[in-house]
Short mmCIF file of C-alpha atoms in Angstrom, two decimals:
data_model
loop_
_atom_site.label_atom_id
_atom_site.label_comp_id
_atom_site.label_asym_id
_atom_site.label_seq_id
_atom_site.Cartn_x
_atom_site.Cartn_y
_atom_site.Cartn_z
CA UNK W 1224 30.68 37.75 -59.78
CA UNK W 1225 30.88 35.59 -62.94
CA UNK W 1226 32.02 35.50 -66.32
CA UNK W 1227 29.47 35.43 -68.56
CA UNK W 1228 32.06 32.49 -70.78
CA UNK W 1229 31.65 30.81 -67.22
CA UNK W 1230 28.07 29.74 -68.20
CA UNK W 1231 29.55 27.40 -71.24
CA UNK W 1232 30.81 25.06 -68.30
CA UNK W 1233 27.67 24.35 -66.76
CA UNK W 1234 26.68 21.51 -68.43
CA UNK W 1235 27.59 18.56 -70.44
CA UNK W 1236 27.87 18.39 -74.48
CA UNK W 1237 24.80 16.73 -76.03
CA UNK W 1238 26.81 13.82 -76.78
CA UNK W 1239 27.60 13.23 -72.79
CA UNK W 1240 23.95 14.24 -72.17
CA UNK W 1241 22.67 11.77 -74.21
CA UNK W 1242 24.94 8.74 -73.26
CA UNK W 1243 24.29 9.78 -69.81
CA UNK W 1244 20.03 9.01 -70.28
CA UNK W 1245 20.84 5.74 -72.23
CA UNK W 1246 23.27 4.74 -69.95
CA UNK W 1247 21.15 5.33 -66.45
CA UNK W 1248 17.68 3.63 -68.28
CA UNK W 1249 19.86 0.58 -68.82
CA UNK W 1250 20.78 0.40 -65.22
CA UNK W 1251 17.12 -0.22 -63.08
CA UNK W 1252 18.41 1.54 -59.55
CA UNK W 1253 18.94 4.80 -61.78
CA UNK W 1254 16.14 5.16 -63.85
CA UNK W 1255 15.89 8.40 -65.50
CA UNK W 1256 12.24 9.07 -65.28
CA UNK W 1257 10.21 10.73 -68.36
CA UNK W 1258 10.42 14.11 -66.16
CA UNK W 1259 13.64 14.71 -65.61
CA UNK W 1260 14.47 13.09 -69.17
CA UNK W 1261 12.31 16.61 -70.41
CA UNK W 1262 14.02 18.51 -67.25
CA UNK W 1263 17.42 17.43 -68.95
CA UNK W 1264 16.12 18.99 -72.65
CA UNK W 1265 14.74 22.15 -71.68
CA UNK W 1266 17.87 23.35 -69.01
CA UNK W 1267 20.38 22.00 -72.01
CA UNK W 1268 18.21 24.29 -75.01
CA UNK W 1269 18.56 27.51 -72.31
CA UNK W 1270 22.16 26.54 -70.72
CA UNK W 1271 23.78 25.25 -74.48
CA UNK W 1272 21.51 26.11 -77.85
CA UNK W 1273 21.59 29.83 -78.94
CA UNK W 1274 18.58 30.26 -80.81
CA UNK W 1275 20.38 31.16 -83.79
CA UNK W 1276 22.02 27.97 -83.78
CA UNK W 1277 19.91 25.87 -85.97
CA UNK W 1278 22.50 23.14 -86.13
CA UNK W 1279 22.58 22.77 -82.61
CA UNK W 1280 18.68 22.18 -82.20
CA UNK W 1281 18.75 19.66 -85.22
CA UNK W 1282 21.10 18.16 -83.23
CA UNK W 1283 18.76 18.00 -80.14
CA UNK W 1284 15.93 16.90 -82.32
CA UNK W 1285 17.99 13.69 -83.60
CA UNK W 1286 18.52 12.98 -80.13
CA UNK W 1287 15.16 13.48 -78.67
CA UNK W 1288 13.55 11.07 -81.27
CA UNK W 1289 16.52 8.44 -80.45
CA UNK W 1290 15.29 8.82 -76.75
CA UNK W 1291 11.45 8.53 -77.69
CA UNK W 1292 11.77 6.10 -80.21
CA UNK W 1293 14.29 4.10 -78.05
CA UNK W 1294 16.48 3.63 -81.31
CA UNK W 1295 20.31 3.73 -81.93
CA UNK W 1296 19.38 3.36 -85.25
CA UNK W 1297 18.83 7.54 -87.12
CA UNK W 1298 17.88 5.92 -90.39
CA UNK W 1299 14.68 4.76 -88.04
CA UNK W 1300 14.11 7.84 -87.05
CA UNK W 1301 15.37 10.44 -89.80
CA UNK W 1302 12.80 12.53 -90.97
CA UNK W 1303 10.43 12.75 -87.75
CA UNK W 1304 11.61 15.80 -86.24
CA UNK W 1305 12.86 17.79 -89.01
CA UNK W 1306 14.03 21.34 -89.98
CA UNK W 1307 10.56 22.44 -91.19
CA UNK W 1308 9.47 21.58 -87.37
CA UNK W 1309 11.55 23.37 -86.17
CA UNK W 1310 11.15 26.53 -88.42
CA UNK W 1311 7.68 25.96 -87.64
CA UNK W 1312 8.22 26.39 -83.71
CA UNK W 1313 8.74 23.26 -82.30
CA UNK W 1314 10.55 24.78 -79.30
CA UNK W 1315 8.35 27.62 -79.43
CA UNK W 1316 7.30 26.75 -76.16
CA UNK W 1317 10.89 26.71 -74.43
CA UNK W 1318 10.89 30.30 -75.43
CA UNK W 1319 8.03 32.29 -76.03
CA UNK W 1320 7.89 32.73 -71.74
CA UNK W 1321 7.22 35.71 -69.95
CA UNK W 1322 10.34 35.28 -68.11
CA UNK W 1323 13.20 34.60 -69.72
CA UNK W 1324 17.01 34.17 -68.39
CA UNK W 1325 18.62 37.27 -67.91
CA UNK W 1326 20.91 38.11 -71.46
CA UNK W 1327 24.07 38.86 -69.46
CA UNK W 1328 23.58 37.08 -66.33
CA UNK W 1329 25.83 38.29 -63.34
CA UNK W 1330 25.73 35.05 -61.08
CA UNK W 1331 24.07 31.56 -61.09
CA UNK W 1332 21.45 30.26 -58.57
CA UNK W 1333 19.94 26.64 -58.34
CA UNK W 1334 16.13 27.16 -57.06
CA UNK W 1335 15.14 23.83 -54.86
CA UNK W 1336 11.58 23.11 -53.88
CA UNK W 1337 10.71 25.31 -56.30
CA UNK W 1338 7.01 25.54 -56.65
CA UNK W 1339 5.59 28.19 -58.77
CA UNK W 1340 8.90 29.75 -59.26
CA UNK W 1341 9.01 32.73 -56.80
CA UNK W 1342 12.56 32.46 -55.96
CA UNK W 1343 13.45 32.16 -59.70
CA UNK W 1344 11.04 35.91 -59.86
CA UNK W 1345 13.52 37.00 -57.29
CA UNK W 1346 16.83 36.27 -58.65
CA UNK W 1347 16.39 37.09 -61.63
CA UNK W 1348 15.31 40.22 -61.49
CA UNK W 1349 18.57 40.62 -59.57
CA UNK W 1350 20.02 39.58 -63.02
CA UNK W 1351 20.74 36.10 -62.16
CA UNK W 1352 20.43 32.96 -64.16
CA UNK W 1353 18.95 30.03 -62.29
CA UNK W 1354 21.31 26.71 -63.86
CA UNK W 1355 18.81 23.85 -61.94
CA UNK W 1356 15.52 23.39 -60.37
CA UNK W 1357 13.74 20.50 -58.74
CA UNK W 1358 10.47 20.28 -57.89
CA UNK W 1359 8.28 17.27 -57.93
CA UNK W 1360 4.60 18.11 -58.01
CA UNK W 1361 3.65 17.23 -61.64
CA UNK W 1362 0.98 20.44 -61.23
CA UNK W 1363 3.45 22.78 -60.27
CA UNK W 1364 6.09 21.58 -63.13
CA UNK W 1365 3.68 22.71 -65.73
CA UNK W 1366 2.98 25.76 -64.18
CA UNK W 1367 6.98 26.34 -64.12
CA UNK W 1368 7.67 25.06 -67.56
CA UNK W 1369 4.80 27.62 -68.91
CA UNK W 1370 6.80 30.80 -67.46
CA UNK W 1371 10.09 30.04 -67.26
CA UNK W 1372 10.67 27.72 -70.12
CA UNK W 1373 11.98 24.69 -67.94
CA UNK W 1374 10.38 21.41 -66.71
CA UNK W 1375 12.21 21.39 -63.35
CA UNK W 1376 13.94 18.29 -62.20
CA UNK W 1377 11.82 15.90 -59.78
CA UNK W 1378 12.45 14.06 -56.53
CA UNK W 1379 15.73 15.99 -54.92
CA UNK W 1380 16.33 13.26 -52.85
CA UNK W 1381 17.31 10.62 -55.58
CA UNK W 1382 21.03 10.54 -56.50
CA UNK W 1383 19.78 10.20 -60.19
CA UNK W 1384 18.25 14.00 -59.50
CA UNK W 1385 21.10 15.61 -58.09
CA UNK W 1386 23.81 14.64 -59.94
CA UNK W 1387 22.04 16.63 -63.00
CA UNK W 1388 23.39 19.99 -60.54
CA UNK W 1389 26.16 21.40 -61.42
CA UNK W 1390 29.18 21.57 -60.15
CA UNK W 1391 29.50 25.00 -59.22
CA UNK W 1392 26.87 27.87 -58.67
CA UNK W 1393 26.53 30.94 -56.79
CA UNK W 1394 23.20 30.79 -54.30
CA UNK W 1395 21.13 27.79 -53.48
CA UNK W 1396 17.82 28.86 -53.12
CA UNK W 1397 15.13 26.53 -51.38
CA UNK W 1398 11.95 26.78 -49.57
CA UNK W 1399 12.05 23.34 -48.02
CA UNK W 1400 9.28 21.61 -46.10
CA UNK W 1401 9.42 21.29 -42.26
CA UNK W 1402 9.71 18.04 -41.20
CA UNK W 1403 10.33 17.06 -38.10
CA UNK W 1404 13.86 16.35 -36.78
CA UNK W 1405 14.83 12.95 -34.13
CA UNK W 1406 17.55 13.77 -31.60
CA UNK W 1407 17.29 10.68 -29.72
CA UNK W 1408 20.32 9.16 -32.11
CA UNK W 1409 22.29 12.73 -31.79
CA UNK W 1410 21.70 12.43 -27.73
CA UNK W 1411 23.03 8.65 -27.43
CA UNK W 1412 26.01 9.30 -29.54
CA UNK W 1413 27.19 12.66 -27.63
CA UNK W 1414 26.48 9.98 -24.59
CA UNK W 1415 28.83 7.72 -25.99
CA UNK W 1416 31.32 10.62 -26.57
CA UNK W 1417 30.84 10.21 -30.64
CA UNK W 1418 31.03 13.15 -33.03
CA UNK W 1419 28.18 13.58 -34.99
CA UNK W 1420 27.64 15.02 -38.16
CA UNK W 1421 24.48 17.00 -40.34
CA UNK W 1422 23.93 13.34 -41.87
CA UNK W 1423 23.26 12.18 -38.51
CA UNK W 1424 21.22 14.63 -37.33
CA UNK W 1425 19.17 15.34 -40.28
CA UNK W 1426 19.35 12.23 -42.05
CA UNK W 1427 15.43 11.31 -43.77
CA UNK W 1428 14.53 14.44 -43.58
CA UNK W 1429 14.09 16.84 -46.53
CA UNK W 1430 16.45 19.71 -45.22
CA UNK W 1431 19.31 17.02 -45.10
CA UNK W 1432 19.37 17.08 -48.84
CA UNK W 1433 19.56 20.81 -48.49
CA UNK W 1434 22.52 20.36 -46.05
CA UNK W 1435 23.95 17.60 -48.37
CA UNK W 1436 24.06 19.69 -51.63
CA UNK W 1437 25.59 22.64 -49.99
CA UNK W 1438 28.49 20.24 -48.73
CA UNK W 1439 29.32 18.94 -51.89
CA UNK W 1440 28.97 22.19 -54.21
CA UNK W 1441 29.92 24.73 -51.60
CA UNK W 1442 27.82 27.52 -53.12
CA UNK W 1443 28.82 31.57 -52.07
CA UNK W 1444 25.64 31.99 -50.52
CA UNK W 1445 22.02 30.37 -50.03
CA UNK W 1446 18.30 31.53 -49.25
CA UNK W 1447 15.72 29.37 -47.29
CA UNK W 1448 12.46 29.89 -46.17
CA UNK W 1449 9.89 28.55 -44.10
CA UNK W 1450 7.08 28.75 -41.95
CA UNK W 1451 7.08 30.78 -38.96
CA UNK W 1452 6.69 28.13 -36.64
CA UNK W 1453 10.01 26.38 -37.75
CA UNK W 1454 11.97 28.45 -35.26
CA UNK W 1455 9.98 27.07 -31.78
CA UNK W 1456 8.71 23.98 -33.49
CA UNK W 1457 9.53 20.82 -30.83
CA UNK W 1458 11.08 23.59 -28.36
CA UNK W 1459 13.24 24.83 -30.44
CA UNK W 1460 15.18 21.28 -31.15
CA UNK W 1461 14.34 21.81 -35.04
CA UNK W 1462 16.17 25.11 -36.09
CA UNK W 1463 18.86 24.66 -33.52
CA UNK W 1464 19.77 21.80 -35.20
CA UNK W 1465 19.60 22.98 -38.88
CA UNK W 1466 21.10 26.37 -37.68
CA UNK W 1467 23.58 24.07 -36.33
CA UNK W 1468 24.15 22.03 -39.24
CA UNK W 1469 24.75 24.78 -41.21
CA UNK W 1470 27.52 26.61 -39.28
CA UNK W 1471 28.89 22.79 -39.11
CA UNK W 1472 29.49 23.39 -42.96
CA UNK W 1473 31.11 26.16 -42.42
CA UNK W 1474 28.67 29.11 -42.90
CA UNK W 1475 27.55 32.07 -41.34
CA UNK W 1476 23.84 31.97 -40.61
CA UNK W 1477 21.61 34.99 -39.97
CA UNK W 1478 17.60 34.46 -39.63
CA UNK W 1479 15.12 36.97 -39.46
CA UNK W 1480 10.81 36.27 -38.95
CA UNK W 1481 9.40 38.81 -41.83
CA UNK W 1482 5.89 39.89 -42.66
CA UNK W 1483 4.58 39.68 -46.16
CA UNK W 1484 2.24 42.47 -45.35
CA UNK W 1485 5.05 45.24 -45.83
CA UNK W 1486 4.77 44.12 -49.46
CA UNK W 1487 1.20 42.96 -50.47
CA UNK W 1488 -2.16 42.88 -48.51
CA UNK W 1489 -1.92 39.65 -46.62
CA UNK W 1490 -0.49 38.88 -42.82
CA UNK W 1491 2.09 36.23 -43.73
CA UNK W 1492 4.99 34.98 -41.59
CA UNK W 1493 7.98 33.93 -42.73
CA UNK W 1494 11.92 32.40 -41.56
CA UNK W 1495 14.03 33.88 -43.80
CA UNK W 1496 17.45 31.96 -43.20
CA UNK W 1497 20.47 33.35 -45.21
CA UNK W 1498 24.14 32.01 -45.19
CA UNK W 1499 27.45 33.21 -46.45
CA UNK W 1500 30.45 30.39 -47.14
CA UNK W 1501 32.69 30.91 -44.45
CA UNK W 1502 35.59 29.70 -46.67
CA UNK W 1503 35.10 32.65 -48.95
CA UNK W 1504 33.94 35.78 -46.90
CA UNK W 1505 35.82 34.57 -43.47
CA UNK W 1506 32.65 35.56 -41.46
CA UNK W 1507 33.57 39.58 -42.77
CA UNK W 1508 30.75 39.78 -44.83
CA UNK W 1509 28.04 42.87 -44.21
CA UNK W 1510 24.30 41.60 -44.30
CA UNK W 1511 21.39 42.99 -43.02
CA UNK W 1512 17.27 41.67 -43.65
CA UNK W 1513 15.42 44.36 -45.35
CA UNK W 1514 13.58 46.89 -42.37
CA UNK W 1515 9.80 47.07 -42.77
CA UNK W 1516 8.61 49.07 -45.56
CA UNK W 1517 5.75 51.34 -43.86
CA UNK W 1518 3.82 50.87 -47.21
CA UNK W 1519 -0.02 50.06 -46.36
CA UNK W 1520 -1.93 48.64 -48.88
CA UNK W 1521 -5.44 46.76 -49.60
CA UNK W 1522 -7.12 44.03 -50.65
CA UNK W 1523 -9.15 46.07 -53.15
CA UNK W 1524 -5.94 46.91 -55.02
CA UNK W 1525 -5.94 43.20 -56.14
CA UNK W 1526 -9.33 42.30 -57.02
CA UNK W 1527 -10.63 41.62 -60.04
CA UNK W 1528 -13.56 43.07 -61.66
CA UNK W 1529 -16.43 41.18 -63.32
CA UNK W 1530 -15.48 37.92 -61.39
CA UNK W 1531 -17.41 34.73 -62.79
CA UNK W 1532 -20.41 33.44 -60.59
CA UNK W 1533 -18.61 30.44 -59.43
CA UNK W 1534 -16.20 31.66 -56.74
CA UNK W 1535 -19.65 32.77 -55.33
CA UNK W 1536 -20.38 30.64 -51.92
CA UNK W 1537 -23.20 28.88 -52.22
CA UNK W 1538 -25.53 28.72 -49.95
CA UNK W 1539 -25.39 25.90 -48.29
CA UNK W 1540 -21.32 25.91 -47.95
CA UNK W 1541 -21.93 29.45 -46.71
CA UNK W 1542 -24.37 28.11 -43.68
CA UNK W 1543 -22.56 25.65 -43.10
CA UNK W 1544 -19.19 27.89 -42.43
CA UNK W 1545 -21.31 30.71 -40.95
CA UNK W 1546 -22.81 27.33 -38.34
CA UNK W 1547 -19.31 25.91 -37.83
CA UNK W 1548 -17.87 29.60 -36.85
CA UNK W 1549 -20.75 29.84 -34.21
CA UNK W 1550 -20.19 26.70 -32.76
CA UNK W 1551 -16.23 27.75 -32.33
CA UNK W 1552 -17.02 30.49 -30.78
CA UNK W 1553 -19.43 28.84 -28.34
CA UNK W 1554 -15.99 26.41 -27.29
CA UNK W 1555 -14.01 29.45 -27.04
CA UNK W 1556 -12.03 29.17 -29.75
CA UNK W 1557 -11.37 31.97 -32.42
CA UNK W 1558 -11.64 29.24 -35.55
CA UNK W 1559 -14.41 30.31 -38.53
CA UNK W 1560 -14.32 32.12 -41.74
CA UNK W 1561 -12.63 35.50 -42.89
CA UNK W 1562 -14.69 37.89 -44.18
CA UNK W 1563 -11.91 40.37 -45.22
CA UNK W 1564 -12.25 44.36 -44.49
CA UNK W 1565 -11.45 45.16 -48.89
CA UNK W 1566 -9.63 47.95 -46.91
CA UNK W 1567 -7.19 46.19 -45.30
CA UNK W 1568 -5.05 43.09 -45.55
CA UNK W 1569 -6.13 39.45 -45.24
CA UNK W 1570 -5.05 36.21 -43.32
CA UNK W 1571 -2.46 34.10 -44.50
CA UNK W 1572 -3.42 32.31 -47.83
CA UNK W 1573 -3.47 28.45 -47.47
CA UNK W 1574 -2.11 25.45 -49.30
CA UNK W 1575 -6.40 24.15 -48.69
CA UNK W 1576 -7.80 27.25 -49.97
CA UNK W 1577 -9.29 25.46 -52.51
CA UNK W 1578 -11.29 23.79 -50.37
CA UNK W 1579 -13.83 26.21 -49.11
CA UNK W 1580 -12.06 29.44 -49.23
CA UNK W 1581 -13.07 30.17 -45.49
CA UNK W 1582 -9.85 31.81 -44.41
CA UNK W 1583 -10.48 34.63 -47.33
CA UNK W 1584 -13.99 35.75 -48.40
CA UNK W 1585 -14.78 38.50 -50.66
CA UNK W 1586 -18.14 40.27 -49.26
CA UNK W 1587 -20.11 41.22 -52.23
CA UNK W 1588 -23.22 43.69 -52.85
CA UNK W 1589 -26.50 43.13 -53.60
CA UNK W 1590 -27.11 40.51 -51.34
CA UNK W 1591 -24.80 37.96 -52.68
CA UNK W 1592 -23.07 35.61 -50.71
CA UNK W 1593 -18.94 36.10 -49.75
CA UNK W 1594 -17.18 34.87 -52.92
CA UNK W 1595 -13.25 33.09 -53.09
CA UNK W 1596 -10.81 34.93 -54.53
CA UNK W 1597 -9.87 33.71 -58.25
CA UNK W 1598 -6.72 32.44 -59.02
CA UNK W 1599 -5.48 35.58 -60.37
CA UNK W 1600 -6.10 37.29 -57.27
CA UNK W 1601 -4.17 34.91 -54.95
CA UNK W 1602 -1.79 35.16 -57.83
CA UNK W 1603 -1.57 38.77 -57.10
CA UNK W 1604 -1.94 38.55 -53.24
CA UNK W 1605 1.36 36.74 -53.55
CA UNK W 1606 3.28 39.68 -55.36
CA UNK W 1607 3.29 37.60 -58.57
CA UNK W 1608 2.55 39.59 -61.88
CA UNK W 1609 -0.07 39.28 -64.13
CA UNK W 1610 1.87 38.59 -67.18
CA UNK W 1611 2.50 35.56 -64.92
CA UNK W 1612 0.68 32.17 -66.45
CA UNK W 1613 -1.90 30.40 -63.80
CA UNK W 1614 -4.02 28.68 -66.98
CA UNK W 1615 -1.59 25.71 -67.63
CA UNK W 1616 -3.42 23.70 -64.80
CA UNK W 1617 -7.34 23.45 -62.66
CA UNK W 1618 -8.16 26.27 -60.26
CA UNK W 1619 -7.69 23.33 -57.25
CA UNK W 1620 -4.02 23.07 -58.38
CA UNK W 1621 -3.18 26.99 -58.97
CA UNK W 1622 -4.73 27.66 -55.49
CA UNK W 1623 -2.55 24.79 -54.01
CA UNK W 1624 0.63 26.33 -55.75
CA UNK W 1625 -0.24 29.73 -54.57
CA UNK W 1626 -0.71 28.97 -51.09
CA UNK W 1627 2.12 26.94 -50.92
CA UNK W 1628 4.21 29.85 -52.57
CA UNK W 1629 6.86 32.80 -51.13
CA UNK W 1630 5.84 36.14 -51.58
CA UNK W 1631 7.66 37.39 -54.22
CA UNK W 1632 8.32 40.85 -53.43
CA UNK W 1633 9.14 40.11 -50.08
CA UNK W 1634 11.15 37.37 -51.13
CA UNK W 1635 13.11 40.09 -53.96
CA UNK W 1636 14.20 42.30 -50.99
CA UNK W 1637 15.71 40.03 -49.06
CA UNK W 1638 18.10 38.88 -52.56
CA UNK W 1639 18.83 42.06 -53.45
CA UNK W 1640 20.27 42.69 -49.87
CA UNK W 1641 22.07 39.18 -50.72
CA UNK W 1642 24.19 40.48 -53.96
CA UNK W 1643 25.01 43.35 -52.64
CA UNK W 1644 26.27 41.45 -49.40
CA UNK W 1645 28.09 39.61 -52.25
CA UNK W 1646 29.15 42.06 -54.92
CA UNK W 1647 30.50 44.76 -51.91
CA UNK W 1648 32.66 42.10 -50.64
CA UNK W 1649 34.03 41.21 -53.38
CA UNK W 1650 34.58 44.64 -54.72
CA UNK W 1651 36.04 45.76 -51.70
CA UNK W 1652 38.30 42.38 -50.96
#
């Protein structure tokens, strides 16, 4: 889909890189914030710098310490970031990952809302080579920068943030938040007889800068996801509109609800919303959602063994759920605490697991109260590896990021079925 002398094109030289940071801290209403300053090094050292190019990383040395130091002046500077830091592994940590680019990468992919980085899982194992991310939770940058080598751009909704994309890629990848949509500007100007547009409609919300990016880089493809509930949330008026706004730009749009369950042990529902740029594949394109695998599997399959004392409940937060579950039950209602079957699968895993872990408890012998799963095993619940790093931030925040996360295999099936949709067309064209 691309060639691989394609990649030299995706972004600036240092020299524009660098005028680019001095020249957007001297202007206030484009600040260039420490973050993305670091997002800017670590995508240039994986986009630009071969390793073997020690000349090039001097270079990027010189210019980091101008940056930190705040100096035109080198003489200032000479001498503080030098070759014997860099034989000594100064960038050791932009490349010693567990997941490194793909050598010979076969397309590009920008990975939005990115999180822990499942997307990124996905496509590359697909052999893709992901040229941007943005996410902005400090917590879940670290986590990103430990595996994948990159400290992903911050707020997406800045103009100082997106014009670090580049021009042209292949997918957009993005599990956005829901947020929810007004039509009561969209209803007054059809009223009125008035065209309106996706900036209209979607205007202030996250999925408008979604909507906004694809208009002005016009990728081949892209993958969302969300929550189940985006496809009836407010009747219904929330994906008709982004389904809308989407074929407005001139893409086909298929949707599918999927169940992580065909791929680890957990009940999880999922929108998976894929389009195809109408300009390219004329609407001729052949794409299909993976079909359920069949596969069973368990929650014993991910649990650890010799689990540390503290994800043990105790007792009084194990009253106090056990009280709280009676009491629901007493209303009628079907809210308490999941005490899982080891045998089977659990209930979806929460962005407030941390919290109590009420919605997944471990029983445990002996007598012992339910324990929490660690953060390795939600790790695992959610398809990621375990050559995967989790120890870069607190338990609170891995549980947060895991919760919050796709499921990766799940998430690998469905862009898989994407390049071939992609490759067969244009094989076949």
């Amino acid at each position: 889909m691309m060639n691989r002398e394609d990649f030299g094109t995706l972004t600036p030289s240092l020299g524009e890189l660098i005028q680019t940071i001095h020249e957007s801290n001297h202007d206030s209403e484009d600040f260039i914030s420490d973050t993305d300053t670091m997002a800017l090094f670590s995508h240039y050292i994986h986009h630009k710098v071969a390793l073997s190019d020690k000349n090039d990383i001097t270079s990027l040395c010189k210019a980091i310490q101008k940056i930190i130091f705040n100096s035109a002046d080198s003489k200032k500077t000479d001498g503080i970031l030098s070759d014997v830091h860099i034989n000594y592994g100064l960038f050791s940590d932009f490349f010693e990952i567990p997941f490194p680019d793909p050598e010979k990468p076969a397309f590009t992919f920008i990975d939005l809302f990115a999180g822990m980085g499942g997307f990124r899982l996905a496509m590359q194992a697909q052999n893709g080579k992901c040229v941007f991310s943005s996410e902005w939770n400090k917590f879940a940058q670290r986590t990103y920068f430990a595996n994948f080598g990159e400290v992903p751009f911050g707020d997406i909704t800045k103009e100082s943030t997106k014009k670090f994309i580049p021009s042209h890629f292949d997918i957009l990848c993005a599990g956005f938040p829901c947020q929810p949509f007004s039509i009561a500007g969209v209803s007054k100007k059809k009223s009125l007889g008035r065209e309106t547009g996706f900036k209209d409609k979607t205007q202030g919300t996250l999925f408008f800068d979604v909507a906004d990016i694809l208009s002005r880089h016009r990728p081949k493809a892209f993958f969302l996801e969300n929550v189940k509930n985006l496809l009836s949330h407010d009747k219904g008026n929330t994906f008709k509109i982004i389904k809308s706004t989407l074929e407005e730009l001139n893409y086909s749009v298929y949707y599918k609800i999927l169940d992580g369950k065909d791929y680890v042990p957990q009940h999880r529902e999922r929108i998976m919303i894929v389009g195809f740029n109408r300009d390219l594949f004329h609407g001729e394109e052949s794409f299909s959602f993976p079909e359920p695998t069949d596969r069973t599997f368990a929650i014993k399959d991910i649990l650890e063994t010799n689990v540390d004392g503290k994800y043990t409940l105790s007792d009084k937060l194990w009253l106090y759920l056990q009280q709280y579950s009676e009491k629901q039950k007493a209303k009628g209602n079907g809210f308490g605490y999941g005490l899982v079957d080891i045998n089977g699968i659990s209930r979806t895993l929460s962005a407030r697991y941390y919290k109590d872990g009420s919605e997944i408890l471990i029983p445990q012998n002996k007598g012992k109260n339910p324990r929490k799963l660690t953060p390795r095993e939600c790790a695992r619940l959610m398809g990621y590896p375990d050559t995967y790093r989790l120890d870069q931030v607190s338990d609170v925040q891995a549980y947060r990021q895991c919760g919050n996360s796709v499921v990766v295999p799940l998430i690998t099936a469905v862009s898989q079925n994407i390049i071939k949709t992609i490759t067969d067309y244009e094989q076949h064209s």
